[in-house]
Short mmCIF file of C-alpha atoms in Angstrom, two decimals:
data_model
loop_
_atom_site.label_atom_id
_atom_site.label_comp_id
_atom_site.label_asym_id
_atom_site.label_seq_id
_atom_site.Cartn_x
_atom_site.Cartn_y
_atom_site.Cartn_z
CA MET A 1 0.00 0.00 0.00
CA PRO A 2 1.16 3.55 -0.61
CA GLY A 3 2.73 5.22 2.41
CA GLU A 4 3.76 1.92 4.01
CA SER A 5 7.38 1.07 4.71
CA ASN A 6 9.67 -1.36 6.49
CA ASP A 7 11.36 1.68 8.04
CA PRO A 8 9.90 2.37 11.52
CA THR A 9 11.15 5.96 11.45
CA VAL A 10 8.22 6.83 9.16
CA ILE A 11 5.95 6.42 12.21
CA ARG A 12 4.73 9.74 13.58
CA VAL A 13 1.74 8.64 15.70
CA VAL A 14 1.12 5.44 17.64
CA VAL A 15 -2.52 4.74 18.42
CA VAL A 16 -3.25 2.71 21.56
CA HIS A 17 -6.48 1.67 23.22
CA ALA A 18 -6.67 2.79 26.86
CA ASP A 19 -7.94 -0.65 27.92
CA ASP A 20 -4.96 -2.32 26.21
CA VAL A 21 -2.54 -0.08 28.12
CA ALA A 22 -4.29 -0.88 31.43
CA THR A 23 -4.39 -4.62 30.67
CA ALA A 24 -0.71 -4.70 29.67
CA LEU A 25 0.32 -2.71 32.75
CA GLU A 26 -1.72 -4.98 35.01
CA ALA A 27 -0.21 -8.12 33.47
CA SER A 28 3.30 -6.68 33.74
CA GLN A 29 2.80 -5.80 37.40
CA ARG A 30 1.62 -9.36 38.00
CA GLY A 31 4.80 -10.77 36.44
CA GLY A 32 3.71 -11.27 32.83
CA ASN A 33 5.66 -10.11 29.80
CA VAL A 34 2.98 -8.14 27.98
CA VAL A 35 3.64 -5.20 25.68
CA LEU A 36 1.92 -3.08 23.06
CA ARG A 37 3.25 -4.24 19.68
CA ILE A 38 3.55 -2.56 16.29
CA THR A 39 4.14 -4.74 13.24
CA ALA A 40 5.37 -3.89 9.74
CA PRO A 41 4.55 -2.51 7.32
CA PHE A 42 4.83 0.84 9.07
CA ALA A 43 3.09 4.09 8.17
CA GLY A 44 2.78 7.58 9.60
CA ARG A 45 -0.04 6.46 11.90
CA VAL A 46 0.05 2.91 13.30
CA ARG A 47 -1.89 0.93 15.88
CA ALA A 48 -0.12 -0.76 18.77
CA ARG A 49 -1.94 -3.85 19.99
CA LEU A 50 -1.77 -5.95 23.12
CA HIS A 51 0.79 -8.76 22.84
CA ALA A 52 2.09 -11.45 25.21
CA VAL A 53 5.80 -11.81 24.46
CA GLN A 54 6.92 -15.39 23.89
CA ILE A 55 10.24 -16.69 25.18
CA ALA A 56 11.78 -16.95 21.70
CA GLU A 57 10.34 -14.61 19.11
CA PRO A 58 11.80 -14.31 15.60
CA ALA A 59 14.19 -11.47 14.81
CA ASP A 60 12.08 -10.45 11.81
CA ASP A 61 8.48 -10.61 10.65
CA GLY A 62 8.96 -14.00 8.99
CA ARG A 63 8.84 -12.47 5.51
CA GLY A 64 12.21 -10.74 5.56
CA GLY A 65 10.80 -7.52 7.01
CA PRO A 66 11.70 -5.87 10.29
CA ALA A 67 10.93 -7.31 13.69
CA PRO A 68 7.86 -5.99 15.49
CA ILE A 69 8.38 -3.04 17.83
CA HIS A 70 7.51 -3.68 21.47
CA ILE A 71 6.42 -0.83 23.72
CA PRO A 72 6.58 -1.64 27.44
CA PRO A 73 3.30 -0.48 29.04
CA ARG A 74 5.24 1.43 31.71
CA ASP A 75 6.56 3.70 28.91
CA LEU A 76 2.99 4.64 27.99
CA VAL A 77 1.93 6.07 31.37
CA THR A 78 3.10 9.02 33.42
CA GLU A 79 5.34 8.69 36.45
CA GLY A 80 3.62 7.94 39.74
CA VAL A 81 0.89 5.66 38.44
CA PRO A 82 -0.09 3.47 41.39
CA ALA A 83 0.44 -0.27 41.40
CA TYR A 84 -2.42 -2.55 40.41
CA PRO A 85 -4.65 -3.02 43.48
CA ARG A 86 -4.31 -6.50 44.92
CA ALA A 87 -7.30 -8.12 46.60
CA ASP A 88 -5.25 -8.59 49.77
CA ASP A 89 -4.69 -4.83 49.96
CA THR A 90 -8.36 -3.94 49.51
CA ASP A 91 -10.20 -3.06 52.70
CA PRO A 92 -12.58 -6.03 52.98
CA SER A 93 -15.39 -4.46 54.98
CA GLY A 94 -14.67 -0.93 56.09
CA THR A 95 -14.36 -2.08 59.68
CA ASP A 96 -11.48 -3.24 61.82
CA SER A 97 -13.30 -6.30 63.03
CA ALA A 98 -12.60 -9.68 61.39
CA GLU A 99 -16.01 -10.79 62.62
CA ASP A 100 -17.67 -8.35 60.21
CA TYR A 101 -15.87 -9.77 57.17
CA ASP A 102 -18.13 -10.45 54.20
CA VAL A 103 -16.80 -12.05 50.97
CA GLU A 104 -19.31 -10.27 48.76
CA THR A 105 -18.53 -6.86 50.24
CA HIS A 106 -14.79 -7.51 49.83
CA HIS A 107 -15.34 -8.52 46.20
CA GLU A 108 -17.41 -5.38 45.51
CA ARG A 109 -14.79 -3.12 47.13
CA HIS A 110 -11.98 -4.76 45.18
CA THR A 111 -13.92 -4.51 41.91
CA ALA A 112 -14.44 -0.79 42.60
CA ALA A 113 -10.70 -0.37 43.37
CA VAL A 114 -9.74 -2.07 40.09
CA THR A 115 -12.23 0.04 38.12
CA ALA A 116 -10.85 3.22 39.69
CA TRP A 117 -7.27 2.08 38.91
CA ARG A 118 -8.14 1.35 35.26
CA ASP A 119 -9.86 4.74 34.93
CA GLY A 120 -6.73 6.37 36.35
CA ILE A 121 -4.59 4.61 33.78
CA ARG A 122 -6.78 6.05 30.99
CA ASP A 123 -6.07 9.53 32.35
CA SER A 124 -2.32 8.82 32.69
CA VAL A 125 -1.37 7.84 29.12
CA VAL A 126 1.53 9.97 27.88
CA ASP A 127 1.43 12.28 24.85
CA ALA A 128 4.62 10.85 23.31
CA VAL A 129 6.87 7.80 23.59
CA GLU A 130 10.26 6.68 22.29
CA LEU A 131 10.27 3.57 20.15
CA ASP A 132 13.31 1.30 20.11
CA THR A 133 14.29 0.84 16.47
CA THR A 134 17.37 -0.55 14.76
CA ALA A 135 18.19 3.07 13.84
CA GLY A 136 18.03 4.07 17.52
CA PRO A 137 15.32 5.72 19.63
CA HIS A 138 12.51 7.33 17.62
CA ARG A 139 10.08 9.69 19.40
CA VAL A 140 6.43 9.61 18.28
CA SER A 141 3.11 11.04 19.44
CA VAL A 142 0.61 8.82 21.23
CA SER A 143 -3.10 8.93 20.42
CA VAL A 144 -5.54 7.18 22.77
CA LEU A 145 -8.73 5.36 21.87
CA GLY A 146 -11.39 4.65 24.48
#
């Protein structure tokens, strides 16, 4: 297609979905190797999609083109974003008494904490990011969907 290239330095804008950034960040904080990935051919505006990195990925796209570009989710959010809320850290009942513990209330409070965290991630996506390319770092704008 016209405007497409194997050269990642043609990229000017990376489009990400806010939910993909939150999901990748959550998975990374839980020990997974999840990134936002851009695959060739590249253009001025490209979409980065959620990707679980495998242990051994090919050095190219399998057709002689360049390897995909991986963006760590941490690079897509501002400094100071809180850690993903763990269920163990969520106040289970709003009281100090273990006798008042209720599983359903704990679940509801944790669900609300996760929802608030994900909403905060949406508001914390950066305006620009550096991509690692074979030509060196390449700074691009970030556009957020969702």
